[in-house]
């Protein structure tokens, strides 16, 4: 960890930029998150289940079908007894009216018939008379009962024992005594004295009906949280069909709750903000240099957002299974272009973010974290394409074994294990093979350079390298030697050896343009002998500018171009500078005429190349190769570079420089060791 002082290293501008980055990232992720775990699927009875395996995310009842509920309600309606209030005053009023109207008797009949008819009317009213319309509604089923309320008492009475106005009138003439005089009595309009004394009690009746209907259970069972509903490919039978409909109905019921939706969004915002903030704090404390490179920051947050959106869309639309998404690509890309710790932190942030809207978050987190770790471990040093193949295989096996372990923990019967998830994990592994072509896309989109690209650039059959070997063989051999020395130093101090080796191969490509002006390519003729020091210096310096032109022509990555511009830094062509000073002791010298354009090295790898380049070139001029002479040369040259401030802008330490000296001394001793003289055969 590099030292970090929040007051000195984090300005208000930096703070606001990072806060804005957090807000934008969180807003995009939460906007795309499913508002609930609602599943949009088509349920077809008797057909295979084409969606992902489904387990209950919460407890919910198994609702009965509408047909079943209707049948139960129709059945229970037989027990329904509507309430009717009996008006006890009507009977007295109607009988008195009849007696008054026929106080003089009924023509053609004995006076005793007045009392007989009054008695029969009393009997009818005691049974109960309701309106013709009410009676018509409930008399279809003669076995039904009505509840007659009289005062404080309520009595159940079969509907066949209650009369309508019409049936009560007919009942009068069914009496044997009155039936004999029907024609006479019909002239008396006895129906005028028959009126309903049963009034429908709406309040009591509806309360009774509601109680009955509420007594019908709408559910026939319960599905508990975590219980399997159906697996992909299973046939949707009647029982499962009801479970799926019940699950969908319960989800719809929950989604109507606006308060729940608001709380859901607030929870997602808070949870995601915590995770993204923690990741940003990690970068601020341990990888603050990534914020200085827009491409690095963009790639990190873009990968987290992209894969979270993909997972959200799959959950929202119930597309296959989230295990198909190759989340391990994220740590692979970040490990290849950045470092292991950042890869793990980004992967953990992404996985934990996705977990909040999944049905089985713990299992998902366990499987994906293990897969991410295996991906990072397997790419500790990416040096060939085959490594990505074995990474995909390793990640797939790790995911399958982790999921199997969790199944063994949860299930006590191996036969109950659902193997569909393992199919998804295998598909995930196949998709991971796409990492290789996608690496190229990432490189071009964000301007990174992978080790694979560096290895490809190191191919000696590359046009520019082959041309250098033909027209500037000395420079070509020098570049190879510098690459070997620089790679050894990088391995010793923990720098990127493949990067510095490739940079060394290309750092002097500018000498291809005028190879004869550089000592290593000369064979007895030195054109500088006929040139003044200024022109000679400009010719030597030009190999840097010509090198950048060739790098652009052959589309070399920026990281390689930087080795071309920094391997001399802002140093001077000292040979010609001193030569000019000696020839013009009294003149003012324009130092810029003898100074390389730079800049000075700003990465550890560039500093390593500068040291290796300077030492290797100078070592060719040693009169003898003893340990002492080599040691003095290395110490003198590198100490001079340190003193002149070439390494002030790069993160290399005195300890690294000391190790670099040791490696250079040992390697040069090996390169220039004295061979034994073979004895001659005496004749």
XYZ file of C-alpha atoms in Angstrom:
683
model
C 0.000 0.000 0.000
C 1.361 3.395 -0.912
C 1.136 6.107 1.715
C -2.097 8.061 1.520
C -2.932 11.287 3.271
C -6.539 12.325 2.728
C -5.808 16.010 3.317
C -2.869 16.152 0.927
C -3.736 13.512 -1.681
C -7.493 14.030 -2.073
C -8.669 17.448 -3.217
C -12.261 18.605 -3.240
C -12.250 18.172 -7.008
C -11.128 14.543 -6.643
C -13.772 13.954 -3.975
C -16.573 15.392 -6.116
C -15.463 13.400 -9.180
C -15.489 10.149 -7.220
C -18.790 10.992 -5.571
C -20.277 11.675 -8.991
C -18.881 8.386 -10.253
C -20.561 6.546 -7.368
C -23.886 8.312 -7.918
C -23.940 7.645 -11.673
C -22.953 3.989 -11.259
C -25.524 3.372 -8.524
C -28.255 5.166 -10.473
C -27.687 3.072 -13.608
C -27.547 -0.222 -11.716
C -30.630 0.441 -9.563
C -32.569 1.774 -12.553
C -32.004 -1.521 -14.365
C -32.621 -3.743 -11.355
C -35.898 -5.663 -11.255
C -38.270 -3.861 -8.917
C -39.259 -7.227 -7.536
C -38.536 -10.832 -8.255
C -41.700 -11.052 -10.368
C -41.465 -13.705 -13.045
C -43.071 -13.111 -16.403
C -43.745 -16.549 -17.794
C -46.433 -18.357 -19.709
C -47.923 -21.324 -17.863
C -49.183 -24.178 -20.025
C -50.614 -27.274 -18.369
C -49.290 -30.517 -19.795
C -46.322 -28.797 -21.479
C -42.613 -28.860 -20.475
C -41.378 -25.979 -18.315
C -39.113 -23.973 -20.631
C -37.853 -21.464 -18.070
C -35.211 -21.663 -15.380
C -35.530 -23.873 -12.309
C -37.966 -22.269 -9.910
C -37.893 -22.371 -6.143
C -40.109 -20.422 -3.780
C -38.439 -17.130 -2.737
C -40.968 -16.774 0.106
C -43.856 -18.631 1.723
C -47.071 -18.461 -0.283
C -50.426 -20.303 -0.271
C -51.500 -22.621 -3.080
C -54.635 -20.876 -4.243
C -57.570 -22.904 -5.507
C -58.640 -22.401 -9.083
C -61.518 -20.042 -9.807
C -63.612 -23.038 -10.887
C -62.940 -24.857 -7.624
C -63.770 -21.792 -5.541
C -66.978 -21.234 -7.537
C -68.019 -24.847 -7.041
C -67.437 -24.587 -3.297
C -69.371 -21.351 -3.153
C -72.251 -22.885 -5.082
C -72.212 -25.795 -2.688
C -72.125 -23.671 0.414
C -74.967 -21.484 -0.868
C -77.237 -24.405 -0.072
C -76.555 -23.632 3.560
C -77.341 -19.965 3.106
C -80.524 -18.814 4.888
C -81.603 -15.290 4.011
C -83.175 -13.300 6.841
C -86.793 -12.037 6.707
C -88.397 -9.923 9.402
C -91.974 -10.859 10.271
C -94.299 -7.887 10.789
C -96.788 -9.076 13.457
C -99.049 -6.018 13.059
C -100.094 -6.762 9.484
C -102.156 -9.842 10.313
C -104.351 -7.970 12.833
C -104.757 -5.026 10.500
C -105.819 -7.147 7.509
C -108.182 -9.401 9.525
C -109.869 -6.404 11.128
C -110.255 -4.813 7.708
C -111.877 -7.989 6.378
C -114.234 -8.230 9.343
C -115.201 -4.573 8.940
C -115.784 -4.873 5.207
C -118.079 -7.876 5.686
C -119.656 -6.976 8.996
C -123.058 -7.650 7.423
C -121.913 -11.052 6.222
C -121.062 -12.508 2.858
C -124.007 -12.741 0.490
C -124.998 -16.346 -0.032
C -122.999 -17.672 2.952
C -123.652 -18.218 6.621
C -122.247 -15.612 9.002
C -119.925 -18.271 10.459
C -117.760 -17.961 7.331
C -116.505 -14.568 8.501
C -114.769 -16.144 11.462
C -113.643 -19.150 9.398
C -111.931 -16.914 6.792
C -110.427 -14.731 9.522
C -109.021 -17.881 11.141
C -107.535 -19.075 7.847
C -105.944 -15.665 7.247
C -104.386 -15.862 10.715
C -102.845 -19.226 9.832
C -101.378 -17.921 6.578
C -99.825 -14.899 8.244
C -98.407 -17.056 11.027
C -96.568 -19.165 8.420
C -95.355 -16.058 6.680
C -96.134 -14.373 3.403
C -93.489 -12.721 1.227
C -93.719 -10.777 -1.981
C -94.097 -12.705 -5.199
C -90.700 -11.446 -6.519
C -88.777 -12.468 -3.381
C -90.472 -15.812 -3.313
C -89.670 -16.430 -6.977
C -85.935 -15.884 -6.332
C -85.555 -18.463 -3.583
C -88.314 -20.972 -4.208
C -86.512 -22.754 -7.070
C -84.876 -25.051 -4.530
C -87.703 -26.101 -2.229
C -85.240 -27.720 0.181
C -83.723 -24.361 1.089
C -84.469 -22.601 4.324
C -85.105 -19.026 5.269
C -84.618 -17.533 8.676
C -87.703 -15.785 10.073
C -86.972 -13.066 12.632
C -89.815 -12.385 15.009
C -88.901 -10.100 17.865
C -85.705 -11.446 19.407
C -86.141 -14.934 17.986
C -84.988 -16.248 14.615
C -86.414 -19.500 13.328
C -85.276 -21.500 10.302
C -88.173 -22.445 8.095
C -88.171 -24.463 4.905
C -89.131 -22.334 1.947
C -91.962 -24.688 1.057
C -93.663 -23.732 4.333
C -93.689 -20.049 3.473
C -96.161 -18.449 1.068
C -96.050 -15.860 -1.609
C -99.075 -13.576 -2.036
C -100.335 -15.783 -4.890
C -99.705 -19.121 -3.158
C -101.327 -17.813 0.046
C -104.484 -16.922 -1.915
C -104.498 -20.364 -3.496
C -103.963 -21.951 -0.092
C -107.234 -20.388 1.141
C -109.234 -22.315 -1.432
C -107.441 -25.547 -0.711
C -109.272 -25.573 2.593
C -112.179 -28.064 2.210
C -114.662 -25.772 3.962
C -113.896 -22.808 1.695
C -113.289 -24.791 -1.484
C -117.002 -25.664 -1.727
C -117.888 -21.964 -1.989
C -115.015 -20.867 -4.212
C -117.183 -19.117 -6.772
C -118.926 -17.035 -4.093
C -115.725 -16.208 -2.244
C -113.879 -15.175 -5.374
C -116.339 -12.297 -5.636
C -115.129 -11.069 -2.232
C -111.642 -10.229 -3.551
C -109.963 -11.988 -0.624
C -106.551 -11.249 -2.237
C -107.018 -7.666 -1.062
C -106.533 -8.932 2.481
C -103.368 -10.913 1.698
C -100.215 -8.800 1.779
C -96.543 -9.711 2.562
C -95.672 -9.739 6.246
C -92.091 -10.984 5.628
C -89.619 -8.228 4.718
C -86.117 -9.044 3.450
C -83.436 -8.100 6.035
C -80.599 -6.992 3.773
C -78.066 -6.214 6.512
C -78.379 -9.527 8.331
C -78.597 -11.530 5.116
C -75.465 -10.008 3.596
C -73.530 -10.453 6.829
C -74.552 -14.095 6.921
C -73.587 -14.551 3.256
C -70.158 -12.943 3.810
C -69.492 -15.180 6.792
C -70.285 -18.230 4.717
C -68.155 -17.129 1.776
C -65.260 -16.171 4.010
C -65.384 -19.584 5.580
C -64.339 -21.061 2.229
C -60.502 -21.417 2.255
C -59.021 -19.892 -0.902
C -55.877 -22.002 -0.507
C -55.447 -25.726 -0.413
C -51.896 -25.826 0.907
C -48.678 -23.865 1.473
C -45.377 -23.662 -0.407
C -42.526 -22.850 1.948
C -39.569 -20.627 1.164
C -36.844 -22.572 -0.641
C -39.184 -25.364 -1.699
C -38.770 -26.489 -5.294
C -41.736 -25.567 -7.480
C -40.532 -26.949 -10.816
C -37.300 -27.680 -12.699
C -36.565 -26.731 -16.254
C -37.892 -29.443 -18.598
C -40.421 -30.887 -16.137
C -43.994 -31.382 -17.335
C -46.487 -28.935 -15.804
C -49.060 -31.237 -14.215
C -52.271 -30.142 -12.477
C -50.720 -29.787 -9.035
C -47.714 -27.854 -10.313
C -49.980 -25.731 -12.486
C -51.865 -24.557 -9.389
C -48.576 -23.819 -7.617
C -47.321 -21.709 -10.522
C -50.587 -19.801 -10.804
C -50.542 -19.199 -7.050
C -46.945 -17.964 -7.200
C -47.812 -15.561 -10.017
C -50.929 -14.358 -8.212
C -48.988 -13.750 -5.010
C -46.317 -11.792 -6.910
C -49.004 -9.626 -8.509
C -50.564 -9.044 -5.119
C -47.257 -7.963 -3.630
C -46.402 -5.697 -6.552
C -49.586 -3.710 -6.077
C -48.265 -2.607 -2.707
C -46.727 0.806 -3.481
C -45.178 1.038 -0.042
C -43.361 -2.236 -0.626
C -42.099 -1.034 -4.015
C -40.808 2.207 -2.503
C -39.028 0.343 0.278
C -37.612 -2.077 -2.278
C -36.099 0.759 -4.311
C -34.730 2.485 -1.199
C -33.145 -0.782 -0.081
C -31.569 -1.373 -3.490
C -30.211 2.182 -3.555
C -28.668 1.927 -0.101
C -27.240 -1.557 -0.662
C -25.721 -0.742 -4.055
C -24.381 2.606 -2.838
C -22.586 0.888 0.057
C -20.913 -1.638 -2.259
C -19.870 0.866 -4.948
C -18.657 3.313 -2.291
C -16.530 0.596 -0.659
C -15.019 -0.286 -4.041
C -14.272 3.379 -4.745
C -12.660 3.782 -1.314
C -10.503 0.725 -2.016
C -9.280 2.291 -5.265
C -8.683 5.613 -3.511
C -6.570 4.035 -0.769
C -4.717 1.308 -2.642
C -4.935 2.059 -6.378
C -5.272 5.823 -6.581
C -3.187 5.901 -9.760
C -6.117 4.314 -11.646
C -8.102 7.526 -11.157
C -5.395 9.354 -13.086
C -6.188 7.206 -16.133
C -9.712 7.671 -17.421
C -9.535 4.416 -19.360
C -8.787 2.400 -16.219
C -11.638 3.911 -14.207
C -14.037 3.622 -17.128
C -13.283 -0.049 -17.689
C -13.629 -0.980 -14.013
C -17.008 0.630 -13.486
C -18.282 -0.243 -16.968
C -17.645 -3.961 -16.433
C -19.460 -3.934 -13.078
C -22.426 -2.071 -14.563
C -22.587 -4.159 -17.755
C -22.663 -7.585 -16.099
C -25.088 -6.404 -13.415
C -27.460 -5.144 -16.118
C -27.227 -8.465 -17.984
C -28.087 -10.386 -14.807
C -30.947 -7.972 -14.031
C -32.434 -8.414 -17.498
C -32.286 -12.205 -17.232
C -34.054 -12.162 -13.861
C -36.615 -9.584 -14.980
C -37.617 -11.604 -18.039
C -36.999 -15.107 -16.608
C -34.452 -15.942 -19.321
C -32.727 -19.264 -18.637
C -30.540 -19.092 -15.504
C -28.198 -16.425 -14.171
C -25.402 -19.036 -13.880
C -25.065 -18.813 -17.667
C -23.656 -15.271 -17.383
C -19.827 -15.567 -17.450
C -19.166 -13.290 -14.475
C -15.594 -14.613 -14.263
C -14.789 -12.564 -17.380
C -14.652 -9.474 -15.167
C -11.744 -10.661 -12.960
C -10.066 -12.138 -16.060
C -10.075 -8.798 -17.905
C -9.051 -6.778 -14.852
C -6.307 -9.272 -13.911
C -4.880 -9.210 -17.434
C -4.833 -5.427 -17.735
C -4.440 -4.347 -14.097
C -3.796 -6.390 -10.962
C -5.146 -9.261 -8.861
C -6.436 -7.311 -5.861
C -8.438 -4.919 -7.994
C -9.799 -7.870 -9.977
C -11.022 -9.585 -6.810
C -12.550 -6.415 -5.351
C -14.378 -5.578 -8.583
C -15.628 -9.150 -8.919
C -16.821 -9.229 -5.297
C -18.613 -5.901 -5.706
C -20.375 -7.095 -8.859
C -21.377 -10.490 -7.403
C -22.701 -9.003 -4.151
C -24.657 -6.401 -6.130
C -26.313 -9.074 -8.280
C -27.094 -11.194 -5.226
C -29.651 -8.709 -3.893
C -32.202 -9.469 -6.621
C -31.683 -13.236 -6.937
C -33.709 -16.024 -5.367
C -30.722 -17.843 -3.848
C -28.124 -15.170 -3.094
C -25.887 -17.210 -0.781
C -25.427 -20.060 -3.248
C -24.811 -17.579 -6.074
C -22.219 -15.632 -4.082
C -20.382 -18.810 -3.053
C -20.207 -20.249 -6.573
C -19.235 -16.989 -8.298
C -16.635 -15.907 -5.726
C -14.870 -19.254 -5.984
C -15.012 -19.052 -9.786
C -13.564 -15.527 -9.705
C -10.736 -16.526 -7.373
C -9.799 -19.483 -9.571
C -9.796 -17.190 -12.632
C -7.435 -14.767 -10.885
C -5.098 -17.507 -9.624
C -4.866 -19.185 -13.026
C -3.813 -15.923 -14.700
C -1.003 -15.012 -12.346
C 1.236 -14.655 -15.389
C -0.505 -14.644 -18.771
C 2.033 -15.756 -21.342
C 0.065 -17.805 -23.885
C -3.377 -18.191 -25.407
C -3.734 -21.680 -23.953
C -3.845 -20.202 -20.454
C -7.255 -18.691 -21.192
C -8.483 -22.127 -22.280
C -7.318 -23.736 -19.042
C -8.728 -20.808 -17.090
C -12.180 -21.456 -18.574
C -11.878 -25.168 -17.728
C -10.678 -24.444 -14.182
C -13.424 -21.900 -13.514
C -16.089 -24.316 -14.774
C -14.827 -27.166 -12.598
C -14.567 -24.883 -9.571
C -18.148 -23.656 -10.040
C -19.495 -27.189 -10.485
C -17.665 -28.527 -7.424
C -18.783 -25.603 -5.261
C -22.398 -26.031 -6.338
C -22.147 -29.784 -5.731
C -20.785 -29.182 -2.232
C -23.713 -26.876 -1.435
C -26.173 -29.475 -2.780
C -24.647 -32.145 -0.558
C -24.946 -29.844 2.429
C -28.640 -29.058 1.780
C -29.928 -32.381 0.436
C -29.830 -35.704 2.258
C -30.719 -37.760 -0.815
C -28.477 -37.654 -3.900
C -31.387 -38.636 -6.133
C -33.083 -35.329 -5.301
C -30.238 -33.214 -6.701
C -31.289 -31.104 -9.685
C -28.633 -31.296 -12.370
C -29.972 -28.476 -14.538
C -27.800 -25.927 -12.717
C -24.709 -27.910 -13.702
C -25.734 -27.645 -17.351
C -25.871 -23.866 -16.974
C -22.417 -23.834 -15.378
C -21.041 -25.846 -18.307
C -22.569 -23.329 -20.735
C -20.952 -20.602 -18.626
C -17.583 -22.298 -19.145
C -18.138 -22.429 -22.907
C -18.924 -18.695 -22.946
C -15.689 -18.041 -21.038
C -13.822 -19.188 -24.141
C -14.983 -15.896 -25.646
C -12.603 -14.119 -23.263
C -9.780 -14.323 -25.781
C -11.484 -12.480 -28.666
C -13.072 -10.082 -26.200
C -9.629 -9.201 -24.831
C -8.903 -7.641 -28.209
C -12.142 -5.641 -28.013
C -11.274 -4.415 -24.508
C -7.766 -3.457 -25.657
C -9.088 -1.380 -28.523
C -11.974 0.127 -26.558
C -9.946 1.222 -23.528
C -6.415 1.435 -24.911
C -4.869 -1.380 -22.836
C -2.197 -3.846 -23.883
C -2.358 -7.455 -22.703
C 0.543 -9.842 -22.238
C -0.747 -11.835 -25.194
C -0.458 -8.772 -27.403
C 3.030 -8.131 -26.046
C 4.036 -11.715 -26.821
C 2.643 -11.357 -30.337
C 4.583 -8.103 -30.760
C 7.748 -9.929 -29.650
C 7.533 -12.227 -32.655
C 10.725 -11.664 -34.640
C 8.760 -12.078 -37.856
C 6.929 -8.815 -37.251
C 7.615 -6.512 -40.188
C 9.401 -3.777 -38.266
C 11.593 -6.202 -36.288
C 12.505 -8.189 -39.380
C 13.394 -4.973 -41.173
C 15.564 -3.870 -38.234
C 17.413 -7.186 -38.263
C 18.156 -6.683 -41.966
C 19.128 -2.987 -42.156
C 20.373 -2.426 -38.579
C 21.626 -5.787 -37.313
C 23.753 -4.212 -34.597
C 20.774 -2.306 -33.202
C 18.684 -5.483 -33.434
C 21.194 -7.459 -31.367
C 21.516 -4.577 -28.930
C 17.718 -4.497 -28.490
C 17.557 -8.230 -27.805
C 20.345 -7.959 -25.250
C 18.705 -4.985 -23.548
C 15.410 -6.892 -23.445
C 17.044 -9.837 -21.705
C 18.762 -7.626 -19.125
C 15.631 -5.544 -18.484
C 13.437 -8.641 -18.093
C 15.801 -10.072 -15.484
C 15.672 -6.811 -13.515
C 11.864 -6.709 -13.775
C 11.566 -10.253 -12.429
C 13.847 -9.339 -9.538
C 11.980 -6.209 -8.406
C 8.410 -7.272 -9.250
C 7.868 -5.233 -12.414
C 6.227 -6.397 -15.665
C 8.918 -8.426 -17.381
C 7.022 -9.132 -20.608
C 6.186 -5.467 -21.033
C 9.758 -4.282 -20.591
C 11.124 -7.060 -22.839
C 8.770 -6.075 -25.660
C 9.461 -2.383 -25.106
C 13.175 -3.073 -25.373
C 12.742 -4.747 -28.774
C 11.095 -1.609 -30.173
C 12.833 1.186 -28.258
C 15.426 1.815 -30.997
C 13.353 1.168 -34.143
C 13.972 4.774 -35.166
C 17.559 3.801 -36.046
C 16.186 1.864 -39.044
C 15.873 5.156 -40.933
C 19.612 6.019 -40.750
C 21.344 2.940 -39.324
C 24.870 3.880 -40.434
C 24.976 6.840 -38.030
C 24.917 4.532 -34.997
C 28.080 2.833 -33.795
C 26.683 -0.693 -33.467
C 25.790 -0.726 -37.179
C 29.102 0.719 -38.472
C 31.828 -1.341 -40.088
C 34.854 0.921 -40.183
C 33.199 4.012 -41.676
C 31.902 6.648 -39.270
C 29.944 9.435 -41.036
C 30.086 11.602 -37.912
C 33.770 12.306 -38.600
C 32.673 14.599 -41.438
C 29.845 16.287 -39.477
C 29.838 19.035 -36.901
C 28.732 18.074 -33.349
C 25.371 19.814 -33.590
C 24.360 17.943 -36.753
C 25.638 14.697 -35.313
C 23.663 15.269 -32.114
C 20.518 16.038 -34.090
C 20.978 12.863 -36.142
C 21.351 10.754 -33.013
C 18.376 12.448 -31.323
C 16.244 11.924 -34.434
C 16.034 8.172 -33.808
C 13.505 8.962 -31.050
C 11.218 11.059 -33.251
C 11.643 8.670 -36.191
C 10.843 5.824 -33.842
C 7.513 7.380 -32.828
C 6.643 7.869 -36.501
C 7.336 4.212 -37.234
C 5.318 3.202 -34.144
C 2.353 5.135 -35.519
C 2.855 3.614 -38.960
C 2.819 0.057 -37.607
C 0.041 0.754 -35.059
C 2.118 -0.086 -32.025
C 0.336 0.353 -28.662
C 0.859 3.576 -26.742
C 2.626 1.710 -23.945
C 5.333 0.648 -26.451
C 5.598 4.175 -27.889
C 6.315 5.411 -24.374
C 9.448 3.234 -24.207
C 10.669 4.873 -27.414
C 10.234 8.418 -26.056
C 11.523 7.753 -22.518
C 14.530 5.439 -22.939
C 16.826 8.477 -23.107
C 14.503 10.732 -21.125
C 15.602 14.352 -21.301
C 19.262 13.438 -21.284
C 21.979 14.813 -23.542
C 24.030 13.315 -26.330
C 27.059 13.774 -24.086
C 29.708 12.751 -26.580
C 28.812 15.483 -29.060
C 27.894 17.946 -26.314
C 31.351 17.662 -24.751
C 32.962 17.717 -28.194
C 31.202 20.961 -29.039
C 32.022 22.525 -25.640
C 35.679 21.693 -26.070
C 35.694 23.127 -29.577
C 33.905 26.336 -28.498
C 34.999 27.026 -24.920
C 34.028 30.691 -24.992
C 30.627 30.330 -26.662
C 27.294 29.897 -24.947
C 25.906 26.464 -25.735
C 22.210 25.921 -26.495
C 21.646 22.770 -24.452
C 18.382 22.024 -26.267
C 20.351 21.235 -29.445
C 21.941 18.288 -27.637
C 18.925 17.224 -25.501
C 16.516 14.398 -26.199
C 12.832 15.460 -26.278
C 11.882 13.082 -23.461
C 9.942 12.821 -21.236
C 11.829 11.155 -18.418
C 10.614 7.697 -17.377
C 7.348 7.735 -15.438
C 6.883 3.995 -14.885
C 9.082 1.422 -13.205
C 9.440 -0.500 -16.470
C 10.624 2.592 -18.366
C 13.248 3.253 -15.700
C 14.472 -0.345 -15.964
C 14.818 -0.023 -19.748
C 16.782 3.229 -19.421
C 19.262 1.586 -17.039
C 19.637 -1.588 -19.116
C 19.971 0.360 -22.386
C 22.631 2.724 -21.055
C 24.694 0.002 -19.388
C 24.513 -2.470 -22.283
C 25.585 0.162 -24.823
C 28.432 1.443 -22.640
C 29.666 -2.049 -21.779
C 30.687 -2.570 -25.419
C 33.369 0.108 -25.026
C 35.133 -1.443 -22.023
C 38.788 -2.221 -22.746
C 38.665 -5.341 -20.575
C 35.832 -7.248 -18.928
C 36.768 -7.810 -15.329
C 34.387 -7.901 -12.403
C 35.831 -4.632 -11.146
C 35.494 -2.791 -14.453
C 31.939 -4.014 -14.960
C 30.924 -3.093 -11.414
C 32.464 0.381 -11.695
C 30.757 0.966 -15.054
C 27.323 -0.056 -13.800
C 27.559 1.964 -10.577
C 28.915 5.045 -12.345
C 26.257 5.114 -15.065
C 23.237 4.420 -12.886
C 24.385 6.710 -10.080
C 24.730 9.470 -12.670
C 21.162 8.846 -13.878
C 19.883 9.060 -10.311
C 21.880 12.222 -9.655
C 20.567 13.882 -12.802
C 16.988 13.204 -11.670
C 15.879 10.876 -14.437
C 13.886 8.713 -11.988
C 12.154 11.405 -9.968
C 8.855 10.990 -11.806
C 8.591 7.186 -11.656
C 7.715 4.883 -8.725
C 11.090 3.166 -8.460
C 12.851 2.936 -5.106
C 16.537 2.965 -4.104
C 16.097 -0.686 -3.182
C 14.876 -1.447 -6.717
C 17.830 0.434 -8.190
C 20.257 -1.504 -5.980
C 18.766 -4.783 -7.171
C 18.956 -3.555 -10.762
C 22.680 -2.849 -10.352
C 23.266 -6.330 -8.946
C 21.409 -8.011 -11.808
C 23.247 -5.978 -14.453
C 26.639 -6.729 -12.947
C 25.990 -10.460 -12.706
C 24.546 -10.695 -16.205
C 27.322 -8.679 -17.828
C 29.909 -10.840 -16.072
C 28.206 -13.888 -17.561
C 27.936 -12.355 -21.026
C 31.557 -11.185 -21.166
C 33.206 -14.039 -19.258
C 36.704 -15.033 -20.415
C 36.873 -18.277 -22.354
C 39.701 -20.773 -21.764
C 42.322 -21.043 -24.512
C 42.397 -24.455 -26.083
C 45.896 -26.031 -26.108
C 47.480 -26.808 -29.480
C 48.318 -30.358 -30.401
C 52.090 -30.912 -30.457
C 53.469 -32.645 -33.499
